[in-house]
C-alpha positions as CSV (number, residue, x, y, z in Angstrom):
1,M,0.1,-0.2,0.1
2,L,2.8,2.2,0.8
3,Q,4.4,1.8,-2.7
4,S,1.0,2.4,-4.2
5,L,0.6,5.4,-2.6
6,L,4.0,6.7,-3.4
7,D,3.4,6.0,-6.9
8,L,0.0,7.9,-6.6
9,K,1.9,11.2,-5.1
10,T,4.5,11.0,-8.0
11,R,1.7,10.7,-10.7
12,L,-0.3,13.4,-9.0
13,Q,2.7,15.5,-9.0
14,A,3.1,15.1,-12.8
15,A,-0.5,15.6,-13.4
16,P,-1.8,18.9,-15.1
17,H,-3.7,21.6,-13.5
18,G,-7.3,19.9,-13.0
19,G,-6.2,16.4,-13.3
20,Q,-5.4,15.4,-9.9
21,R,-8.8,14.7,-8.5
22,A,-9.9,12.1,-11.3
23,L,-6.4,10.0,-10.3
24,V,-7.5,10.2,-6.6
25,E,-11.0,8.7,-7.3
26,E,-9.7,6.2,-9.4
27,F,-7.3,4.8,-6.8
28,A,-10.3,5.3,-4.1
29,A,-12.2,3.1,-5.8
30,S,-9.7,0.5,-6.2
31,V,-9.1,0.3,-2.8
32,G,-12.7,0.6,-1.6
33,K,-11.9,3.7,0.1
34,S,-13.2,7.5,-0.1
35,C,-11.2,10.2,-1.7
36,A,-10.9,12.0,1.6
37,T,-9.3,8.8,3.4
38,V,-6.6,8.4,0.3
39,Y,-6.2,12.4,0.7
40,K,-5.4,11.8,4.4
41,W,-3.1,8.5,3.7
42,L,-1.3,10.7,1.1
43,T,-0.5,13.5,3.8
44,D,0.2,11.0,6.7
45,E,1.9,8.3,5.0
46,V,3.9,9.5,2.2
47,G,4.1,13.3,2.7
48,Y,1.9,14.7,0.2
49,S,0.7,18.5,-0.4
50,S,-1.4,19.9,-2.6
51,G,0.2,23.0,-2.5
52,R,-2.9,24.9,-2.3
53,K,-3.1,28.1,-0.9
54,P,-5.3,28.7,2.4
55,R,-8.5,30.6,1.3
56,A,-8.4,34.1,1.6
57,D,-11.5,34.5,3.7
58,A,-10.3,31.7,6.1
59,G,-11.5,32.3,9.5
60,T,-14.3,34.7,8.8
61,T,-17.7,34.2,8.9
62,R,-21.1,36.5,7.3
63,L,-22.6,36.2,11.4
64,A,-22.4,39.2,13.0
65,P,-20.2,38.9,16.2
66,D,-22.3,40.6,18.2
67,V,-24.9,38.0,16.8
68,L,-22.4,35.2,17.9
69,Q,-21.8,36.5,21.4
70,F,-25.1,37.0,22.1
71,V,-25.8,33.4,21.6
72,A,-22.8,32.3,23.0
73,A,-23.3,34.6,26.2
74,A,-27.4,33.3,26.6
75,K,-26.2,29.5,26.5
76,Q,-23.4,30.8,29.5
77,E,-25.9,32.4,31.2
78,S,-28.3,29.3,31.2
79,I,-25.7,27.5,33.2
80,R,-26.5,26.1,36.4
81,A,-24.6,25.9,39.6
82,N,-24.0,22.3,39.2
83,G,-22.6,22.8,35.8
84,K,-25.6,21.9,33.8
85,A,-26.3,23.7,30.2
86,T,-30.2,24.3,30.1
87,M,-30.3,26.1,27.0
88,G,-29.2,24.8,24.0
89,T,-27.9,26.4,20.7
90,P,-31.4,26.5,18.9
91,V,-33.3,27.9,21.7
92,A,-30.4,30.6,21.8
93,M,-30.7,31.3,18.6
94,S,-34.7,31.7,18.4
95,I,-34.3,34.0,21.3
96,A,-32.0,35.9,19.2
97,A,-34.1,36.1,15.9
98,A,-37.3,36.9,18.4
99,N,-35.1,40.1,19.4
100,G,-34.1,41.4,16.1
101,L,-30.7,39.5,15.7
102,D,-30.0,38.5,12.1
103,I,-29.3,34.7,12.1
104,N,-28.2,34.1,8.7
105,V,-26.3,30.7,9.3
106,S,-27.3,27.1,9.9
107,G,-27.6,25.9,13.5
108,S,-24.7,23.6,12.7
109,R,-22.4,26.2,11.2
110,L,-23.4,28.2,14.4
111,Q,-21.9,25.2,16.2
112,T,-18.9,25.2,14.7
113,L,-18.2,28.8,15.0
114,L,-18.9,28.6,18.5
115,R,-16.5,25.7,18.8
116,Q,-13.8,27.8,16.8
117,H,-14.2,30.8,18.7
118,G,-13.7,28.7,21.8
119,M,-17.5,30.6,23.0
120,Q,-18.7,26.6,23.7
121,P,-19.7,26.2,27.7
122,G,-17.3,23.5,27.6
123,Q,-14.6,25.1,26.6
124,L,-15.1,27.5,28.8
125,R,-15.9,25.5,32.0
126,D,-15.3,21.9,31.7
127,A,-17.9,19.4,32.9
128,R,-18.0,15.8,32.4
129,N,-20.9,13.3,33.1
130,T,-20.8,9.7,33.4
131,Q,-22.7,7.6,30.5
132,Q,-22.9,3.9,29.6
133,M,-20.9,3.1,26.6
134,R,-21.3,0.8,24.0
135,S,-18.7,-0.8,21.5
136,E,-19.9,-1.9,17.9
137,H,-17.9,-5.5,17.3
138,P,-15.1,-7.6,18.8
139,N,-11.8,-5.6,18.4
140,H,-13.3,-2.1,18.4
141,V,-12.5,-1.3,21.9
142,H,-9.8,-2.8,24.4
143,Q,-9.0,-1.5,27.6
144,I,-5.4,-2.3,29.5
145,D,-4.6,-1.7,32.8
146,P,-1.1,-2.5,34.7
147,S,-1.2,-3.0,38.2
148,L,1.1,-4.4,40.7
149,C,0.4,-8.2,42.0
150,L,0.2,-9.4,45.3
151,V,2.5,-12.2,44.0
152,Y,6.3,-11.6,44.0
153,Y,9.4,-13.9,44.0
154,M,12.6,-14.0,46.0
155,G,15.2,-16.2,46.5
156,G,13.8,-18.5,44.1
157,K,10.5,-19.1,45.8
158,Q,6.9,-17.4,45.2
159,R,5.8,-14.7,48.1
160,V,2.5,-13.1,48.7
161,M,2.0,-9.7,50.1
162,R,0.3,-10.0,53.3
163,D,-1.8,-7.0,54.3
164,D,-0.3,-6.8,57.7
165,E,2.9,-6.3,56.2
166,F,2.4,-4.6,53.0
167,Y,-0.6,-2.2,53.7
168,K,-0.7,0.8,52.2
169,N,1.0,3.0,55.0
170,K,4.4,0.8,54.8
171,L,5.5,1.9,51.6
172,D,9.2,1.2,52.7
173,A,8.0,-2.7,52.7
174,V,7.1,-2.6,49.3
175,A,10.0,-0.8,48.1
176,R,12.3,-3.3,49.6
177,I,11.2,-5.6,46.8
178,K,13.5,-4.9,43.9
179,L,11.8,-6.6,41.6
180,K,7.9,-6.4,41.9
181,V,5.2,-8.7,39.5
182,W,3.0,-6.4,37.5
183,R,0.0,-7.7,36.1
184,Y,-1.3,-6.3,32.4
185,V,-4.5,-6.9,31.7
186,R,-6.6,-6.5,28.8
187,V,-10.1,-6.6,27.9
188,D,-12.2,-6.6,24.9
189,H,-15.1,-4.1,25.4
190,F,-17.6,-5.8,23.1
191,S,-17.1,-9.8,24.1
192,G,-15.4,-9.0,27.7
193,A,-12.5,-11.6,26.6
194,I,-9.6,-11.2,29.1
195,D,-6.0,-11.6,28.5
196,I,-3.4,-11.0,31.4
197,R,0.6,-11.2,31.5
198,Y,2.8,-10.9,34.5
199,F,6.2,-9.1,33.9
200,E,8.9,-8.7,36.7
201,A,10.0,-5.2,37.1
202,A,10.9,-2.3,39.3
203,G,8.1,-0.4,38.0
204,E,5.8,0.5,34.8
205,N,8.0,1.2,31.8
206,Q,8.1,1.2,27.9
207,A,9.6,-2.0,27.0
208,V,7.2,-3.9,29.3
209,L,4.0,-2.4,27.9
210,F,5.6,-2.8,24.0
211,D,6.1,-6.9,25.4
212,F,2.4,-6.9,26.5
213,L,1.1,-5.5,23.8
214,M,3.2,-7.6,21.4
215,H,1.7,-10.6,23.3
216,T,-2.0,-9.7,23.6
217,W,-2.4,-8.4,20.2
218,G,-0.8,-11.5,18.4
219,R,-2.1,-15.2,17.8
220,H,-1.5,-17.5,20.5
221,A,-2.3,-20.9,20.4
222,T,-4.3,-20.7,24.0
223,R,-5.9,-17.7,23.0
224,L,-8.9,-17.0,20.6
225,S,-9.0,-13.2,20.6
226,H,-6.0,-11.3,19.0
227,G,-5.5,-8.6,16.5
228,L,-5.7,-4.9,16.5
229,P,-8.4,-2.8,18.1
230,R,-9.7,0.3,16.5
231,L,-9.5,2.3,19.9
232,L,-7.3,1.6,23.1
233,L,-8.1,3.1,26.2
234,W,-5.6,3.4,29.0
235,D,-5.0,5.8,32.3
236,K,-2.8,8.6,31.7
237,G,0.1,7.2,33.9
238,S,0.7,4.8,31.3
239,A,0.3,7.1,28.6
240,N,3.0,9.6,29.9
241,T,5.5,7.1,30.4
242,S,5.1,5.7,26.7
243,H,5.5,8.1,24.2
244,G,7.2,5.3,22.0
245,I,4.3,3.4,22.5
246,Q,1.8,6.2,21.1
247,R,4.0,6.8,18.1
248,L,3.4,3.0,17.7
249,L,-0.4,2.9,18.0
250,D,-0.3,6.0,15.6
251,A,1.6,4.2,13.1
252,L,-0.8,1.0,13.5
253,G,-4.0,3.2,13.0
254,V,-4.9,2.6,16.7
255,Q,-6.5,5.4,18.3
256,H,-5.9,5.7,21.7
257,E,-7.2,7.8,24.7
258,T,-6.6,8.5,28.2
259,H,-9.8,8.8,30.9
260,A,-9.4,12.2,32.9
261,A,-8.1,12.2,36.2
262,G,-10.6,11.1,38.7
263,H,-12.6,9.5,36.1
264,A,-11.5,6.0,36.2
265,W,-14.8,4.8,35.6
266,A,-14.4,5.5,31.9
267,K,-12.5,2.1,31.3
268,G,-14.4,0.2,34.1
269,G,-14.2,-2.8,32.1
270,V,-10.8,-3.4,32.4
271,E,-11.3,-2.5,36.6
272,V,-13.7,-5.4,36.5
273,A,-11.2,-7.7,34.8
274,N,-8.7,-6.9,37.0
275,N,-11.0,-8.4,39.9
276,I,-11.8,-11.4,38.0
277,V,-8.5,-12.2,37.8
278,E,-7.5,-11.5,41.2
279,T,-10.5,-13.6,42.6
280,Q,-10.8,-16.3,40.2
281,F,-6.9,-16.8,39.0
282,E,-4.4,-15.3,41.3
283,S,-6.4,-16.7,44.6
284,R,-5.3,-20.3,43.2
285,L,-1.6,-19.7,43.6
286,R,-1.9,-19.8,47.5
287,F,-2.7,-23.3,47.0
288,E,-0.4,-24.4,44.1
289,P,2.7,-22.0,44.1
290,V,4.6,-21.3,41.2
291,E,8.4,-21.0,41.3
292,S,8.9,-18.1,38.6
293,V,7.0,-15.4,36.5
294,E,7.6,-17.9,33.4
295,A,5.8,-20.6,35.1
296,L,2.9,-17.8,36.5
297,N,2.3,-16.8,33.0
298,A,2.1,-20.4,31.8
299,A,-0.6,-21.0,34.3
300,A,-2.4,-17.6,33.5
301,E,-2.5,-18.7,29.8
302,A,-4.4,-22.0,31.0
303,W,-6.8,-20.1,32.8
304,V,-7.3,-17.3,30.2
305,R,-8.3,-20.1,27.7
306,D,-10.7,-22.0,30.1
307,Y,-12.2,-18.7,31.7
308,N,-13.1,-16.9,28.3
309,A,-14.5,-20.5,26.9
310,N,-16.6,-20.7,30.5
311,A,-14.8,-24.3,30.6
312,I,-14.4,-24.1,34.1
313,A,-16.2,-26.5,36.3
314,H,-18.4,-24.6,38.9
315,V,-17.7,-21.7,37.9
316,D,-19.9,-19.0,36.1
317,A,-17.6,-17.2,33.5
318,R,-20.0,-15.7,31.3
319,V,-20.7,-12.0,30.7
320,H,-24.1,-10.9,32.4
321,R,-25.7,-7.9,30.6
322,P,-29.4,-6.7,30.5
323,G,-29.7,-8.2,27.0
324,G,-28.6,-11.7,28.1
325,D,-25.9,-13.9,29.3
326,F,-23.1,-14.9,27.0
327,V,-19.8,-17.0,26.7
328,R,-16.8,-14.2,25.8
329,D,-15.1,-16.6,23.0
330,D,-18.5,-16.8,21.6
331,L,-18.8,-13.2,21.4
332,W,-15.7,-12.7,20.0
333,H,-15.8,-15.3,17.5
334,G,-18.3,-13.3,15.7
335,I,-15.8,-10.7,14.4
336,R,-15.9,-10.1,10.8
337,A,-13.1,-10.5,8.3
338,E,-12.6,-6.8,7.8
339,Q,-12.7,-6.3,11.4
340,L,-9.7,-8.5,12.5
341,V,-6.5,-6.2,11.7
342,A,-3.5,-8.5,12.6
343,L,-0.3,-7.2,14.2
344,P,2.5,-6.5,11.8
345,E,5.9,-8.5,12.8
346,R,7.7,-7.4,16.4
347,S,10.9,-6.1,14.1
348,V,8.5,-3.6,12.2
349,C,7.1,-2.5,15.4
350,L,10.1,-1.9,17.1
351,W,11.1,0.8,14.5
352,F,8.5,3.3,16.2
353,L,9.5,3.2,19.3
354,A,11.3,6.4,18.9
355,G,10.2,9.6,20.1
356,K,7.1,11.1,18.8
357,D,4.9,13.9,18.9
358,A,2.7,14.8,21.9
359,T,-0.4,16.7,22.7
360,R,-0.5,18.7,26.1
361,K,-3.6,20.5,27.8
362,V,-2.6,24.2,28.6
363,N,-3.1,24.8,32.6
364,N,-2.4,27.8,33.8
365,L,-0.2,28.8,31.1
366,R,2.2,26.0,31.4
367,I,2.5,22.7,30.2
368,S,4.2,19.6,31.7
369,F,6.4,17.1,29.3
370,A,8.6,14.1,29.8
371,H,11.6,15.1,27.3
372,P,13.7,12.1,26.8
373,E,16.5,13.7,27.7
374,L,15.3,14.8,30.9
375,E,15.5,12.8,34.2
376,R,12.1,14.3,35.4
377,P,8.9,15.8,33.4
378,G,10.0,19.5,32.7
379,Q,7.6,22.4,32.9
380,Y,7.5,24.5,30.1
381,D,6.2,28.3,30.1
382,L,3.6,29.6,27.6
383,R,2.9,33.1,29.2
384,A,4.6,35.0,26.4
385,W,1.6,33.3,24.2
386,A,-1.0,34.0,26.4
387,D,-3.3,35.8,24.0
388,Q,-3.2,32.6,21.6
389,L,-4.4,30.0,24.5
390,Y,-7.5,29.2,25.7
391,K,-7.7,27.6,29.4
392,G,-7.8,23.6,28.7
393,Q,-6.7,24.1,25.1
394,E,-4.3,21.1,23.4
395,V,-1.2,21.9,21.9
396,T,1.2,19.7,20.1
397,V,4.5,19.2,21.7
398,T,7.5,17.7,19.8
399,P,10.6,17.1,21.8
400,L,13.9,18.6,20.2
401,L,17.1,16.5,20.9
402,L,20.5,17.6,21.8
403,K,18.8,21.2,22.6
404,G,19.1,21.0,26.4
405,G,15.3,19.7,26.9
406,A,13.9,21.9,24.6
407,V,10.2,21.4,22.7
408,R,8.5,22.6,19.8
409,V,4.8,23.7,20.6
410,S,2.4,24.2,17.9
411,I,-0.7,26.3,18.8
412,E,-3.4,26.0,16.7
413,R,-4.8,29.5,15.4
414,L,-8.4,29.8,13.7
415,G,-8.1,30.5,9.8
416,R,-4.3,30.7,10.1
417,E,-1.4,28.5,10.1
418,P,-0.3,27.1,13.8
419,L,2.1,28.9,15.3
420,L,5.1,27.4,16.1
421,V,7.3,28.4,19.2
422,E,10.2,27.0,20.6
423,V,10.1,26.6,24.4
424,M,13.0,25.8,26.9
425,P,12.1,24.0,30.5
426,E,12.3,25.8,33.3
427,V,15.7,24.9,35.2
428,D,15.7,27.3,38.0
429,Y,14.3,26.0,41.0
430,D,14.4,26.9,44.8
431,Q,15.3,24.7,47.4
432,A,11.9,23.7,48.1
433,G,11.7,22.6,44.5
434,R,9.3,25.5,43.1
435,P,10.3,27.3,39.8
436,M,11.7,30.9,40.4
437,S,9.6,32.3,38.1
438,A,6.7,31.7,40.6
439,T,5.8,35.1,42.2
440,V,6.6,35.5,46.1
441,F,4.0,35.9,48.4
442,G,3.8,39.9,49.4
443,E,5.0,40.9,46.0
444,R,2.3,42.2,43.4
445,S,2.2,40.1,40.3
446,A,-0.4,39.5,37.8
447,M,-0.6,36.5,35.4
448,P,-1.3,37.8,31.8
449,H,-5.1,37.1,30.7
450,D,-5.5,34.2,27.9
451,A,-7.8,34.0,25.5
452,S,-10.3,32.4,27.7
453,V,-10.2,35.3,29.8
454,A,-10.9,37.6,26.9
455,T,-13.4,35.9,25.5
456,A,-15.5,35.6,28.7
457,K,-15.0,39.3,29.1
458,Q,-16.9,39.7,25.7
459,L,-19.4,37.4,26.7
460,V,-20.2,38.9,29.8
461,Q,-20.3,42.5,28.5
462,A,-22.8,41.0,25.6
463,A,-25.0,40.1,28.8
464,Y,-25.0,42.7,30.9
465,G,-23.7,46.1,29.0
466,D,-20.4,47.4,27.8
467,G,-17.7,48.0,30.7
468,T,-19.1,45.0,32.7
469,S,-15.9,43.2,34.3
470,L,-16.2,39.6,35.2
471,E,-16.4,40.2,38.8
472,D,-19.2,42.7,37.8
473,A,-21.1,40.1,36.0
474,E,-20.4,37.5,39.0
475,A,-22.1,39.9,41.6
476,K,-25.2,40.3,39.1
477,R,-25.7,36.7,38.9
478,R,-25.8,36.1,42.6
479,A,-28.2,39.1,42.7
480,N,-30.5,37.2,40.2
481,T,-30.2,40.4,37.6
482,R,-31.6,39.9,34.2
483,P,-29.0,39.2,31.4
484,F,-29.5,41.3,28.3
485,A,-31.7,43.6,30.3
486,H,-30.0,46.6,28.4
487,L,-31.1,45.9,24.9
488,N,-34.1,46.7,23.1
489,D,-34.4,50.4,24.7
490,G,-34.2,48.6,28.1
491,K,-36.9,46.6,27.7
492,G,-34.5,43.5,27.7
493,V,-35.1,40.4,25.4
494,V,-37.9,38.4,24.8
495,A,-37.3,35.0,25.4
496,H,-40.6,32.9,25.1
497,S,-43.7,35.6,25.2
498,H,-43.4,35.2,21.3
499,L,-44.1,31.5,21.4
500,G,-47.6,30.4,21.1
501,K,-48.4,33.0,18.2
502,E,-47.4,30.9,15.0
503,E,-49.9,29.6,12.9
504,L,-50.3,25.7,13.2
505,P,-51.8,23.5,10.7
506,T,-55.0,22.2,11.3
507,R,-55.0,18.4,11.8
508,L,-57.5,15.5,12.2
509,Q,-57.3,14.1,15.8
510,R,-56.8,10.2,15.8
511,Q,-59.5,8.4,17.9
512,A,-57.7,6.6,20.7
513,Q,-58.3,3.1,21.6
514,E,-59.6,2.8,25.0
515,V,-57.3,0.5,27.2
516,D,-58.5,-3.2,27.3
517,T,-56.7,-5.0,30.0
518,P,-57.7,-7.4,32.6
519,A,-56.3,-5.2,35.3
520,I,-58.3,-2.1,34.1
521,A,-61.6,-4.3,33.4
522,A,-61.3,-5.6,37.1
523,A,-60.9,-2.1,38.6
524,R,-63.9,-0.7,36.3
525,T,-66.2,-3.6,37.7
526,T,-68.1,-2.9,41.1
527,P,-67.4,-5.9,43.3
528,E,-70.6,-7.6,44.9
529,L,-70.8,-8.1,48.6
530,A,-72.4,-11.3,50.0
531,P,-75.2,-11.4,51.7
532,M,-75.5,-11.5,55.7
533,N,-77.4,-14.0,57.5
534,V,-79.7,-12.9,60.3
535,V,-77.8,-13.4,63.1
536,T,-74.8,-11.3,61.8
537,A,-77.1,-8.7,60.5
538,S,-78.1,-8.6,64.3
539,L,-74.9,-8.3,65.8
540,R,-73.9,-5.4,63.1
541,L,-77.1,-3.7,64.2
542,R,-76.7,-4.0,67.9
543,G,-73.3,-2.0,67.1
544,M,-74.9,0.3,65.1
545,L,-78.0,1.3,67.7
546,G,-75.7,0.9,70.8
547,R,-78.0,-1.7,72.4
548,N,-79.4,-5.1,71.8
549,L,-82.4,-6.0,69.7
550,L,-85.7,-6.4,71.2
551,P,-87.6,-9.8,70.6
552,E,-90.2,-7.8,68.8
553,E,-87.3,-6.4,66.3
554,N,-86.1,-10.0,66.3
555,A,-89.4,-11.4,65.0
556,W,-89.9,-8.6,62.2
557,L,-85.9,-9.1,61.0
558,R,-86.5,-12.7,60.7
559,K,-89.8,-12.4,59.0
560,Q,-88.5,-9.5,56.8
561,Y,-85.7,-11.8,55.8
562,A,-87.2,-15.2,56.0
563,D,-84.3,-16.8,53.5
564,D,-81.6,-15.5,56.3
565,K,-80.1,-13.3,53.7
566,V,-80.0,-9.7,54.6
567,P,-78.3,-7.7,51.5
568,V,-75.3,-5.4,53.2
569,E,-76.9,-2.2,51.4
570,H,-79.9,-2.8,53.7
571,I,-78.5,-2.6,57.1
572,D,-78.5,1.5,57.1
573,A,-82.0,1.3,56.3
574,I,-83.0,-1.4,58.8
575,A,-81.2,0.8,61.5
576,A,-82.4,3.9,60.4
577,R,-86.1,2.3,61.1
578,L,-85.5,0.6,64.3
579,R,-84.5,3.9,65.4
580,G,-87.7,5.3,64.4
581,D,-86.9,7.4,61.6
582,D,-89.1,7.8,58.8
583,L,-87.6,6.0,55.9
584,A,-88.5,5.3,52.3
585,D,-86.8,1.9,52.2
586,Q,-84.8,2.1,48.5
587,A,-84.4,-1.6,48.5
588,T,-88.2,-2.3,48.4
589,G,-89.5,1.0,47.3
590,T,-92.0,1.0,50.7
591,H,-92.7,3.7,52.8
592,H,-92.4,2.9,56.8
593,V,-93.2,5.6,59.4
594,R,-92.1,4.5,63.0
595,P,-92.9,0.9,63.3
596,F,-91.5,0.7,66.8
597,L,-92.9,3.7,68.3
598,K,-94.6,1.6,71.4
599,V,-91.2,-0.6,71.5
600,V,-88.5,1.9,71.8
601,G,-90.7,4.4,73.9
602,Q,-91.1,7.3,71.4
């Protein structure tokens, strides 16, 4: 493929003006890819450049700046204290249009403009929410995680760290073990297929991680799953110590991401896998020790083989999900041919372990970068270019060799070429290890405002009027001051009162079907109460009258209900009659006038 791309590059350079597109389309059709993909291959793999000049209007838009600021400020002012954004771009556009602002671009274009100008709420205030993730097929997403194993080897014998000897506050006890055993776990997110490998090393390092990737992505006689993933999730610790690995992943076409600090849930699958390995495999080592890491890995390979196949007696090794229970190997075996990408030879992969470009997020106008020539991560001061940087902005960092730890930083600029600057690491530190460039307490020194602060100032002035400072805006928010109150001659903006006035089309109403279920039918049915016998009715009447029934009353009751069945609904009428009240018997339709006056002493 590389040779084909090189040939295509030569043909493109020799093609007449206007003839390059046809060559790319022909090549794309032959390999079954889009023209955009072919152009990306040409750029990334063989260094092709079309030589086309940037558009003269790049970075410009016909949308008025005050309209863009209004929409951004409206979204920003609708963020709750808990970080939740309550107003979307379409709603903000609707409010802007209702107040006479000209919205002359689409919603998607407006979203792009907000993002390009650093005005999206997420760019001004970082907020993340957890959500359930789904992978599309085997080898779509892999998660790996190294961790210190409780097993270690000393004097040719297996030993296990006991809690009472190696709890977290006795770090010196752990430090006495020169070569610790590290467990590397890989899990395929789609199938849940697990792989483990143990290494004896002083700590995490690039060489061990490389060996693990070669093992876990290569074919193995005792493991079904293999091949490269589309996306690899790992933690920042592994990424920061593995610049060569990142370059290898880029070369292999494996996208790699790290979870944010405090967001270990982002790779929860491998955390679960670590627990499975500890409880299902390592718990067995106490009863059948092995004498070396090699023997430990042989035992681990046998366990991986049987566990992924759910072939261990009395152990349910399936993955349990809302949609069912699945054998891990069965799920992975459903991989299609186009989804299975083989790992290249080890010698090819080793070539990519040289230094690589990396990205860093700007924090307080500084970045930290572990230069290969420095003993510890270096701090690089970017305050001189503060007006080009937003909070949390990512910059591309390239280590420069033989220059005392210098790096080249590439800062993206909207509509222009990236700004390339060369930065030396901070080397002057005080006795406490703090940089000498830091401000001393008692001395007045202000940090330069970065682009985020400038943008925030524009938005608060759009929301509360010219001259409003960030502190003024915060005070107004606490006082629940109405944003945009200065617009429309002091009337403020129309946000919802214009709703409900548009003429809607007349629609025929559908005839709804009534709910017809056994439960609803039973609820609609009035239950029939069984009649009482005369004795039970007498006891009920005694409670209602507060006295025993007289013989004449009992005789009347027995005669009236000779079948010994007194309807429950008659009890109130009978009690009223015995009290001497005038009552029309609703049950029989007859009228009785005090039939027991003599009896009850009326």
